[in-house]
Structure formats: C-alpha cells, structure tokens
Short mmCIF file of C-alpha atoms and ligand atoms in Angstrom, two decimals:
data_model
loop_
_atom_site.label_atom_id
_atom_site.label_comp_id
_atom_site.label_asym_id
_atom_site.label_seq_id
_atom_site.Cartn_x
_atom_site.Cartn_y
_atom_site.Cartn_z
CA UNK A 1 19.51 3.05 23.92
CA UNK A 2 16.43 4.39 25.78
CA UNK A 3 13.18 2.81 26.55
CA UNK A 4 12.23 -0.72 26.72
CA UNK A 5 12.15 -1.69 23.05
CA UNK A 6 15.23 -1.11 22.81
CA UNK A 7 15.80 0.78 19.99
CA UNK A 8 19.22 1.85 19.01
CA UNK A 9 17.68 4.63 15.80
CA UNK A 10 16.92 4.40 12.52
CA UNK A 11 18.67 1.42 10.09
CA UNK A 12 17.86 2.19 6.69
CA UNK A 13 14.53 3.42 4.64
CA UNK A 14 13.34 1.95 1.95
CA UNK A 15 11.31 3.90 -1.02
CA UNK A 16 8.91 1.41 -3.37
CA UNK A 17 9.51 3.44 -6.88
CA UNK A 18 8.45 2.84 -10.53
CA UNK A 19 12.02 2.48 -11.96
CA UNK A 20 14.26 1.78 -8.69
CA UNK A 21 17.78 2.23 -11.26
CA UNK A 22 16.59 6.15 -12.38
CA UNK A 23 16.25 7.02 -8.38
CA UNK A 24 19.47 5.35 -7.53
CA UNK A 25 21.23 7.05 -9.87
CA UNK A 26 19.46 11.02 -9.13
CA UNK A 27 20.30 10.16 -5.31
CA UNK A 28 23.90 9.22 -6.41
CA UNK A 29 24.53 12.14 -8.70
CA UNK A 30 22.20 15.05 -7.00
CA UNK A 31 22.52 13.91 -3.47
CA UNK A 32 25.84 12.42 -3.48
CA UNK A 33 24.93 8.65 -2.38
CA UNK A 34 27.28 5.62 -2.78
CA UNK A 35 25.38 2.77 -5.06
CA UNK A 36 26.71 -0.38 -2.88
CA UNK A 37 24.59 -2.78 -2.96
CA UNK A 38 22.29 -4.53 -5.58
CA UNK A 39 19.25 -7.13 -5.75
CA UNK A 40 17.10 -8.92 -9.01
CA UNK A 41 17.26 -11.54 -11.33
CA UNK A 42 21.04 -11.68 -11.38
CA UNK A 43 21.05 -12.05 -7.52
CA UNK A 44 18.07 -14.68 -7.56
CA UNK A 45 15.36 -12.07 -7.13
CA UNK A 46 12.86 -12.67 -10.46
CA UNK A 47 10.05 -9.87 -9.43
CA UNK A 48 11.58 -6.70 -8.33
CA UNK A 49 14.68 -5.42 -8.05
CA UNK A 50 16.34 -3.24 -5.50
CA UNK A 51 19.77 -0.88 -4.65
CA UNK A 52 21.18 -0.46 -1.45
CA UNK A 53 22.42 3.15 -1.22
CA UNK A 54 25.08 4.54 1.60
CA UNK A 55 26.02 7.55 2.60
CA UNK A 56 27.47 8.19 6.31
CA UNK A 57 24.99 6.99 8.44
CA UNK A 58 22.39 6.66 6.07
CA UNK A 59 20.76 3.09 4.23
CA UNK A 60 18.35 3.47 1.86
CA UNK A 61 16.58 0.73 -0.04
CA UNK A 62 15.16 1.73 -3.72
CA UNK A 63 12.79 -0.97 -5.38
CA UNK A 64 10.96 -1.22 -7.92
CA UNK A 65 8.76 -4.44 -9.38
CA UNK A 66 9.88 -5.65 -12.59
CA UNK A 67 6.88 -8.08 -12.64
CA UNK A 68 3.23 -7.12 -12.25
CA UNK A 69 3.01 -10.05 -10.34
CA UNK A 70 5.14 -8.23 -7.72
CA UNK A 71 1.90 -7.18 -6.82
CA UNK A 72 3.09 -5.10 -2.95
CA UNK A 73 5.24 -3.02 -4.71
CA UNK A 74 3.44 -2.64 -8.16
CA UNK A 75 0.09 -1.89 -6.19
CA UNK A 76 1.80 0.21 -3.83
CA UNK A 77 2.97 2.42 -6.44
CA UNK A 78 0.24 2.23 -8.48
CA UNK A 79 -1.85 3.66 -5.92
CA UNK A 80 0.77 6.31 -4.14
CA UNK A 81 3.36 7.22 -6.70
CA UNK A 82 7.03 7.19 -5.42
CA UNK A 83 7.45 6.74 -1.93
CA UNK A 84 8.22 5.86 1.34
CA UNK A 85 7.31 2.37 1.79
CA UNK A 86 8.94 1.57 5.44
CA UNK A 87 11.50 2.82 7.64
CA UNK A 88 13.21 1.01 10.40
CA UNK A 89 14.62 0.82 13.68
CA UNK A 90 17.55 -1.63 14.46
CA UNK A 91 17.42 -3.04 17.52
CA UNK A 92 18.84 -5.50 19.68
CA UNK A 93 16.52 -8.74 20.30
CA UNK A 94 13.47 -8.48 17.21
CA UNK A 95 11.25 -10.77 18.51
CA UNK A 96 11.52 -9.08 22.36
CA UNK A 97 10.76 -5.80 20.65
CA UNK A 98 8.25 -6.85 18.08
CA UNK A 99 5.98 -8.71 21.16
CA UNK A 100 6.43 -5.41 23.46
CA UNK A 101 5.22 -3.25 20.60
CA UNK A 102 2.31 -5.83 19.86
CA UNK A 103 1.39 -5.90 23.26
CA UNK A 104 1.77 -2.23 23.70
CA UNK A 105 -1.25 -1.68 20.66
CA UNK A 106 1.06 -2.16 17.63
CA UNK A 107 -0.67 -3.76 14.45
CA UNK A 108 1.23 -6.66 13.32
CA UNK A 109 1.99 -6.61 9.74
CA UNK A 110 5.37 -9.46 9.45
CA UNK A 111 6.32 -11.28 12.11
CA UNK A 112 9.90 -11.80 13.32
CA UNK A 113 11.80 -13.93 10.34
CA UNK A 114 15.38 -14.39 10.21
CA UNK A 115 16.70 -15.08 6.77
CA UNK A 116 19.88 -16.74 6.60
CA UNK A 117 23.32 -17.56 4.03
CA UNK A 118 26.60 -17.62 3.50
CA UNK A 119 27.50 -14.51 5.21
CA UNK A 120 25.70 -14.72 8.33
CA UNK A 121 21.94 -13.58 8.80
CA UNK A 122 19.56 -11.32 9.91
CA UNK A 123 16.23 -10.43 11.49
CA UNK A 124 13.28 -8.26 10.63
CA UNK A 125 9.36 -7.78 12.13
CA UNK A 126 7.21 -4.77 10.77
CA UNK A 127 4.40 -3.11 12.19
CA UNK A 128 1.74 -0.66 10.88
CA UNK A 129 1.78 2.35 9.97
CA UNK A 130 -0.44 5.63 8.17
CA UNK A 131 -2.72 3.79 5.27
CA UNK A 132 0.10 1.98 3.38
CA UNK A 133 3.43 2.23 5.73
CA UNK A 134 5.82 -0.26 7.50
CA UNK A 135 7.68 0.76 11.15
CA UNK A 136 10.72 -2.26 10.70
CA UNK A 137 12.47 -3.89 13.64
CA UNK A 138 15.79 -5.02 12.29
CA UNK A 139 18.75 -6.64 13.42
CA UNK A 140 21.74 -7.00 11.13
CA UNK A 141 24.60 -7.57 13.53
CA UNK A 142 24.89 -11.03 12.65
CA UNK A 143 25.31 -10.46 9.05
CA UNK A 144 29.12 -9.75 7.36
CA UNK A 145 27.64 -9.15 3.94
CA UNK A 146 26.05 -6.23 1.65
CA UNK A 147 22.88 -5.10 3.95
CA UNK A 148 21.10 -8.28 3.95
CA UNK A 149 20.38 -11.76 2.07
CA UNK A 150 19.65 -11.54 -1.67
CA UNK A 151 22.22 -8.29 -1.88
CA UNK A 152 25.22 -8.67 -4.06
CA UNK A 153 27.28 -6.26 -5.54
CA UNK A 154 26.20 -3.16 -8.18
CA UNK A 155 25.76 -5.28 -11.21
CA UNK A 156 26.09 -2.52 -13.31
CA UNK A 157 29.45 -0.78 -13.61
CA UNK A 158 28.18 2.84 -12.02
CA UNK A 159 30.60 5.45 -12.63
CA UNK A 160 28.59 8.88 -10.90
CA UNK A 161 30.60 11.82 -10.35
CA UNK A 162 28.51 14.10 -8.01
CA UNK A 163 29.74 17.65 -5.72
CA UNK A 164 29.74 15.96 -2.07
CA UNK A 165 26.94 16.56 -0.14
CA UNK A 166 28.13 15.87 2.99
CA UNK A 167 25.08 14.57 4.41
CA UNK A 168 25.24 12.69 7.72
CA UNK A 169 22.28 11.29 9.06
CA UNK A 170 18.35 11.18 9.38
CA UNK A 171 16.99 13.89 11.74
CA UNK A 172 13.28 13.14 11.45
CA UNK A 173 10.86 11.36 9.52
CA UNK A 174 6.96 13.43 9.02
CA UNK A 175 3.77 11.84 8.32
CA UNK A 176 0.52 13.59 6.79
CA UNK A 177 -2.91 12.52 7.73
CA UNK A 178 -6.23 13.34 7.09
CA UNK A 179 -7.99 15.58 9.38
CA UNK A 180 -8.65 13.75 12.98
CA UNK A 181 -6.22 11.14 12.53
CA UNK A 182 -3.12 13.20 13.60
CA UNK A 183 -4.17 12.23 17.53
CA UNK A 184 -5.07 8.63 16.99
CA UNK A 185 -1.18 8.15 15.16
CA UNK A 186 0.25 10.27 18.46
CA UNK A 187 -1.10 7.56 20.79
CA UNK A 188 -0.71 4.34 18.98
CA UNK A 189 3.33 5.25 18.23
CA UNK A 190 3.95 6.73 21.96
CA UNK A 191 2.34 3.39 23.27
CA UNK A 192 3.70 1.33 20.52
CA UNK A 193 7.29 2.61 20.90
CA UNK A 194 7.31 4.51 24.03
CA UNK A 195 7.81 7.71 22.71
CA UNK A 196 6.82 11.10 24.01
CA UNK A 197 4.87 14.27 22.58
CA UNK A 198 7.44 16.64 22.49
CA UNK A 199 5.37 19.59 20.67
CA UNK A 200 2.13 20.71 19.79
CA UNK A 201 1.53 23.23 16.78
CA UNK A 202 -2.65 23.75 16.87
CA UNK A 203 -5.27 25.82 15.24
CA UNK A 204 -3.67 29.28 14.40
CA UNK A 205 0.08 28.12 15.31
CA UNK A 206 0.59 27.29 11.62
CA UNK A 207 -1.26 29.07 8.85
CA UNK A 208 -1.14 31.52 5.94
CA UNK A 209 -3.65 33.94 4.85
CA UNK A 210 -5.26 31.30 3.25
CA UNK A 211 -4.12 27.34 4.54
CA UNK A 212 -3.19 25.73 7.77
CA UNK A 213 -2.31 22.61 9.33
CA UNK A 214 -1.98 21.20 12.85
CA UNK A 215 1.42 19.33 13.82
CA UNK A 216 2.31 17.34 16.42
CA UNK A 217 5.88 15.81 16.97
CA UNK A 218 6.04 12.40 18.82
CA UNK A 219 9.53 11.03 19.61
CA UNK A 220 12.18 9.03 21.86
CA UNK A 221 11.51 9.96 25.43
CA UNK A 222 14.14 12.35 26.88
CA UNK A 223 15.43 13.12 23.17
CA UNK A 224 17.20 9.70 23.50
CA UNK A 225 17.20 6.90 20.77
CA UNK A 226 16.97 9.05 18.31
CA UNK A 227 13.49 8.59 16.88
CA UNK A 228 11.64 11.99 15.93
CA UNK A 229 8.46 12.05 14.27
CA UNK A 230 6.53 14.93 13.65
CA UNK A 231 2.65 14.12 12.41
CA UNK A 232 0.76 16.90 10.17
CA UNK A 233 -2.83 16.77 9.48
CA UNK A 234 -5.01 19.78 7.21
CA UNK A 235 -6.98 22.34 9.47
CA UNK A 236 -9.96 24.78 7.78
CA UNK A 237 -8.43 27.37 5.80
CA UNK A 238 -10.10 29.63 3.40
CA UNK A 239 -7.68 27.92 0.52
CA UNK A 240 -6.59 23.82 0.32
CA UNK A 241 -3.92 23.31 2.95
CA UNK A 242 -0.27 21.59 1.72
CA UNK A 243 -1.22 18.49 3.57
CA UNK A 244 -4.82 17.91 2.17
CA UNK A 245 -2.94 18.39 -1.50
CA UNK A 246 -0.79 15.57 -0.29
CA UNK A 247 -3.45 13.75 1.09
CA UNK A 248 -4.89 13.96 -2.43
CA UNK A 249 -2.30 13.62 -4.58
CA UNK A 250 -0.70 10.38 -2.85
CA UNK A 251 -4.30 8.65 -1.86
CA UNK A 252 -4.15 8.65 1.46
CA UNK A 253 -2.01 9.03 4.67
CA UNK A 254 2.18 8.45 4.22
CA UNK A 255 5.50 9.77 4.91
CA UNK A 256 5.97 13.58 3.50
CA UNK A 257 9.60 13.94 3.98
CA UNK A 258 12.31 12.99 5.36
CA UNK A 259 15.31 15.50 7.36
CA UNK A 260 18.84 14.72 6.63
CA UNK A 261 21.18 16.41 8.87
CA UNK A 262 24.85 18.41 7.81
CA UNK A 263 27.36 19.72 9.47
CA UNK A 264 27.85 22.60 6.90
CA UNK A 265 24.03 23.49 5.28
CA UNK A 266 26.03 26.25 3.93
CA UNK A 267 28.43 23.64 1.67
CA UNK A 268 25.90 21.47 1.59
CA UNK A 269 23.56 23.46 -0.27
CA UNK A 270 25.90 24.82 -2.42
CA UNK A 271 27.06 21.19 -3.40
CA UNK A 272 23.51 19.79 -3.95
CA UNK A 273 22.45 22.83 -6.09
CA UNK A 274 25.39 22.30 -8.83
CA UNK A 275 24.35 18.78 -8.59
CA UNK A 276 20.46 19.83 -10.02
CA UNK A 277 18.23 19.81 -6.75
CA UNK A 278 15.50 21.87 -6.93
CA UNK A 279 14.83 23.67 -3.51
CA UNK A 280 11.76 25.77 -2.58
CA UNK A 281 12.54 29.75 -2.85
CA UNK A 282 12.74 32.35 0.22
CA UNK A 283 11.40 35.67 -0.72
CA UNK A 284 14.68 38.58 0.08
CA UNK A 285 12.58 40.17 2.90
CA UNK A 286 13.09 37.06 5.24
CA UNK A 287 17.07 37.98 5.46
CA UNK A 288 16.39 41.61 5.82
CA UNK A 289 14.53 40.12 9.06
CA UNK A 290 17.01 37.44 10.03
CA UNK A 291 19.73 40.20 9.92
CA UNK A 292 17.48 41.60 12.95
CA UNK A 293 17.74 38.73 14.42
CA UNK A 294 20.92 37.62 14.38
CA UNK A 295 22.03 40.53 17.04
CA UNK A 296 20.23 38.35 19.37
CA UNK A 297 21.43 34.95 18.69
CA UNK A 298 24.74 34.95 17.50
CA UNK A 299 24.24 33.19 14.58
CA UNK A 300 28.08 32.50 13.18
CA UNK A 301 27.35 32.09 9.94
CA UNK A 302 27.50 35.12 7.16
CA UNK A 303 23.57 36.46 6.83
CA UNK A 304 24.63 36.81 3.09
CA UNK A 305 25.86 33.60 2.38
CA UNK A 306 22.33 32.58 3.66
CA UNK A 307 20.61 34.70 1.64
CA UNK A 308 23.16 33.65 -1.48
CA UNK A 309 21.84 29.75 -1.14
CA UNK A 310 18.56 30.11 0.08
CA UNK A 311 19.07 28.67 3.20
CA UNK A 312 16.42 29.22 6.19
CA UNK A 313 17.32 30.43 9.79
CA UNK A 314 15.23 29.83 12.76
CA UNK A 315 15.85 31.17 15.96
CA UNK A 316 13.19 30.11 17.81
CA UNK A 317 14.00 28.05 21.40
CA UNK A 318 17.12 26.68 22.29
CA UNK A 319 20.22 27.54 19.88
CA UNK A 320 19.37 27.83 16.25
CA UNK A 321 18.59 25.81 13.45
CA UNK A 322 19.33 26.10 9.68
CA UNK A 323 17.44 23.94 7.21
CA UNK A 324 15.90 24.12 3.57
CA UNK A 325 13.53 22.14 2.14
CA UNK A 326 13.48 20.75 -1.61
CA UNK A 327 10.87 20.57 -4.01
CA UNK A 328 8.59 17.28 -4.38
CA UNK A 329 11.75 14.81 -6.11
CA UNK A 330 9.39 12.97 -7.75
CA UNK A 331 6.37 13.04 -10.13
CA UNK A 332 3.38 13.80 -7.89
CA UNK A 333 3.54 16.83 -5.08
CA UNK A 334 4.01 14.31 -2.12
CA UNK A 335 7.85 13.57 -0.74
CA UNK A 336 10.43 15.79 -0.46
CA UNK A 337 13.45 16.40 1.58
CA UNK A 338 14.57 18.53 4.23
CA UNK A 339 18.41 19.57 4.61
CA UNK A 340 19.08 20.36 8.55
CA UNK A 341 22.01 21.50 10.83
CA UNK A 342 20.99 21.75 14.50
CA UNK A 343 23.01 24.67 16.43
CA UNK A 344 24.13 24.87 20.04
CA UNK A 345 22.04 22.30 20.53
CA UNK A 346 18.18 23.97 18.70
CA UNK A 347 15.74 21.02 18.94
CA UNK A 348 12.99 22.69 17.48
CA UNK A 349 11.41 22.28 13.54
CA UNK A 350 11.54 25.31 11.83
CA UNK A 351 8.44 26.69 13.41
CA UNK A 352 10.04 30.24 13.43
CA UNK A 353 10.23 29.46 9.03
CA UNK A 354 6.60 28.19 8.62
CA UNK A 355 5.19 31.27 7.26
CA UNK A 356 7.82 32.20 4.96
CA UNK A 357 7.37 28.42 4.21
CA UNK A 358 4.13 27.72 3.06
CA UNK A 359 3.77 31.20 1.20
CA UNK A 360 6.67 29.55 -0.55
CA UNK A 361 4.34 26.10 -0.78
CA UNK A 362 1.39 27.95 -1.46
CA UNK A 363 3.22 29.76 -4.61
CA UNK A 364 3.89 26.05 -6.01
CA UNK A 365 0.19 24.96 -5.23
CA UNK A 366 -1.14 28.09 -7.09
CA UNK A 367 0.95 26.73 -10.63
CA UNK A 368 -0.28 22.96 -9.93
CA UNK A 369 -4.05 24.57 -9.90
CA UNK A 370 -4.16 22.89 -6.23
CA UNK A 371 -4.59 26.11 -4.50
CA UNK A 372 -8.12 26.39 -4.64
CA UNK A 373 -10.64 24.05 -2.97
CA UNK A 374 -12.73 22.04 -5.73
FE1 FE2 B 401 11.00 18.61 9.03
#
C-alpha cells in the first residue's frame, strides 16, 4: 500500500461494448480468459447485460445495453465504439479515499454507495477521467459472492477451449489526448491520487519520418501500489500522428491500451497466435540489431525465437523488457493490447521499440487512408 489513498492496485476493468457475449467469448478463446461470472435479465438486470471474466490477477467487466434506454452504455458506445469505460482501484476505506481524492482536485462522478445481498456487499465511488472515463474506488472484501451484487453464474453453458495464455496481471493502463491536454491529465491524477511523473518523452523523443507524439508516464510514487499510467498526446508531424487517428476515430480522449504482463512472452505469444490474435509486424532488420545488442545485456532468451514470434526487445535502462503489441481488437483503430515481461527488474516502456513501432503503426495507417492529414 503506498500513499494516503490507500490504494492496494488495480481491481478489475470494465469495457462498455456493442454485443458484451461476442467479446467474452474472443477474450475466452484468443486470450485464454475464464467466463465466471454473469449479469441481465435472468439475474434481475432488464437493460444491459454484463460477464465477469478472470484470469490470474485479472477482472474484467464486458457490457453491453440490451435496451436503448440503457442510455450510459448505448450512448457511450454510440459515440466511442468498443472500449474502456472505467478501471479501478480497490482500496481499503471508499469513502476515506473518495473525499481525499475530491479534496485533492478529483471530479466527482458517483459517490460512495454500498450495494448489499445475500452474500455480503460491497462499495464503489468513481471519479473523472479523459472525455468519457471512470477512475473506480472499490472495495469488495466484504462480499463472498461472484464479483459483486447482480452477478450470478454463466447462464449459458460456455464450453471454450483456448492454448493458455498465461497472462498474469495489468502492467499499465495509457490514455490519448488531444494536443495540450497531456499536462493538465499529469497534474489532476498526481494530485488526485498522489502519484508521481516518472518519465517524460517530448518533442523529437518519439517520432518517425513523418508522425510524433509526446508521452508522459504518471504513476504510484516510489513504483509502489502498482498504478502506472502513461498519457500520449499528437505533436506536429509532417503526416497524422497514431494518437490524433485515435483521437479521431474514438471522438475524443480515452484509454488506448492496456499492458498485461507474462512470465514467458515467448509461450505466451506463441499460445495467443494459434488462438487468432492479430499482432503488429517487426520488420527482420530489428533482430539483426537486437543480436548486437544482446552482447551487452545478456538477454537469456534465444534472439531467434524472438524473431520466430515477433516479439520486441528493449534494452534501454535498467534490465530489459520484452513486449508486443496487438492490432486494434475491435472495429475502429482505437484499443489494443500490449503483452509485457519485465526483466531483472526493466521499468521502462518500450522507448528503445518506438521507432520500429510506429513505422509498424504507420504501415496500418497508410491501408486505413489515415496516414495523410485531411
Ligand atoms: Fe504500453
């Protein structure tokens, strides 16, 4: 636990989709999620409906409005797509954390409720945040049932077989923004949740030939608690940076992706490509480089095994990481996710991989006819 909200990390993430049963099931069978919990008409919900998903210390939440007069998540998807509606942070007294991170400049969106039956109850506040985003205060130690009133059971008999992806936990959690809001987010979620600005990517740290963006990553002071947040917003390129596309394409400012740690990327990957996931492509010069590298930073795993899945290397600061990203999961180029194994203790975020990156992006931008600036 580390600062005075205290947080303990991140509970579970919920996603506002337009059909909440296709996403459960691609997460079960490409990414290897357990279905566990279920909530609609059968469980006394009559305007949305929502599955609880579980995989080692992960909790996601995918719902979808069955009623147009469900008109949060209808309008929210209207407007966005698929996406991330909130993530939260459990933590041990709600309404002590909710008033510090009120008083501390947070925008109140819900205010501590506790909702309440058979099997115990819970506790949940929200605050603002980006255009159309939820930061959740939750406490659920008081509850012995499936993740939280209303839950029940998988009504339907789900029978996925899926490769195991091994996937642990979330790593980090990145927001886009339009240009000059990337330093008014910073402050209001380090005074909000007493974090810290860890690192600073500006003009010229991050660009192509043709698109850049500025990055800043905000999180739990002292690396403790377990919050990391990096912020991206577009900087003047000669083409349309990845985050203005976003910007675009989702109407306004919202969660780009989320990182899911491993303990093997290299079975990881493996298993998540026979289950179907689509990950961005790493041109065969960036191993012939990494094999450089490696002298220098005895990097145990086999360069060719790298190269054989795809799977990028940086070497930048402390230790080394490994990571890949995937390609947008859904409909519009907005979210996608990151796959990440930190190495003797690498705290960085790819920085080293950004070029080979966003040529990569930029590639996928030139077929969507987003390249070029209108
Ligand atoms: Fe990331």
């Amino acid at each position: 636990m580390s600062n005075q909200l205290k947080i303990k990390g991140y509970d579970y993430i919920e996603f506002y989709v337009g059909s909440a049963k296709m996403w459960a099931y691609w997460h079960a069978k490409a990414m290897a999620f357990n279905i566990v919990g279920y909530c609609g008409p059968e469980t006394g919900v009559k305007d949305k409906t929502s599955y609880f998903l579980v995989k080692n210390n992960m909790k996601f939440v995918i719902t979808s409005a069955i009623k147009p007069s469900n008109y949060e998540v209808a309008s929210f998807v209207e407007k966005h797509g698929d996406g991330v509606k909130r993530w939260s942070l459990s933590v041990e007294n709600v309404q002590e954390t909710f008033d510090t991170a009120v008083k501390n400049g947070g925008i109140p969106v819900r205010s501590p409720k506790r909702f309440d039956d058979k099997n115990g109850h819970i506790e949940e506040a929200a605050i603002k945040l980006y255009d159309d985003a939820e930061i959740v205060f939750i406490n659920r130690d008081y509850y012995k049932g499936i993740f939280r009133p209303g839950f029940g059971k998988p009504i339907q008999k789900i029978n996925i077989t899926a490769q195991d992806s091994g996937l642990q936990e979330v790593d980090h959690v990145v927001g886009n923004v339009r240009t000059n809001e990337m330093n008014l987010w910073e402050n209001y979620l380090n005074k909000t949740l007493n974090l810290e600005t860890f690192l600073e990517f500006g003009a010229g740290d991050i660009s192509t030939q043709y698109s850049a963006l500025l990055s800043k990553v905000v999180r739990s002071k002292n690396g403790g608690g377990g919050i990391k947040n990096p912020i991206n917003e577009p900087y003047e390129g000669l083409k349309k940076s990845q985050i203005e596309e976003y910007i675009d394409e989702y109407y306004g400012s919202g969660i780009q992706h989320i990182a899911i740690s491993t303990n093997n990327i290299i079975a990881t990957i493996k298993a998540l490509r026979e289950n179907g996931v689509e990950f961005l492509t790493v041109p065969e010069s960036y191993y012939d480089l990494l094999k450089e590298k490696k002298l220098s930073k005895m990097i145990t795993e086999n360069i060719d095994d790298l190269k054989k899945y795809g799977i990028l290397c940086d070497t930048e600061g402390k230790g080394y990481l490994l990571q890949l990203f995937t390609k947008p999961i859904g409909d519009r180029p907005t979210f996608f996710y990151e796959i990440i194994q930190r190495r003797e203790g690498a705290e960085g975020f790819g920085q080293g991989n950004f070029q080979a990156l966003f040529e990569s992006i930029e590639r996928d931008q030139e077929a969507r006819g987003t390249l070029d600036k209108e």
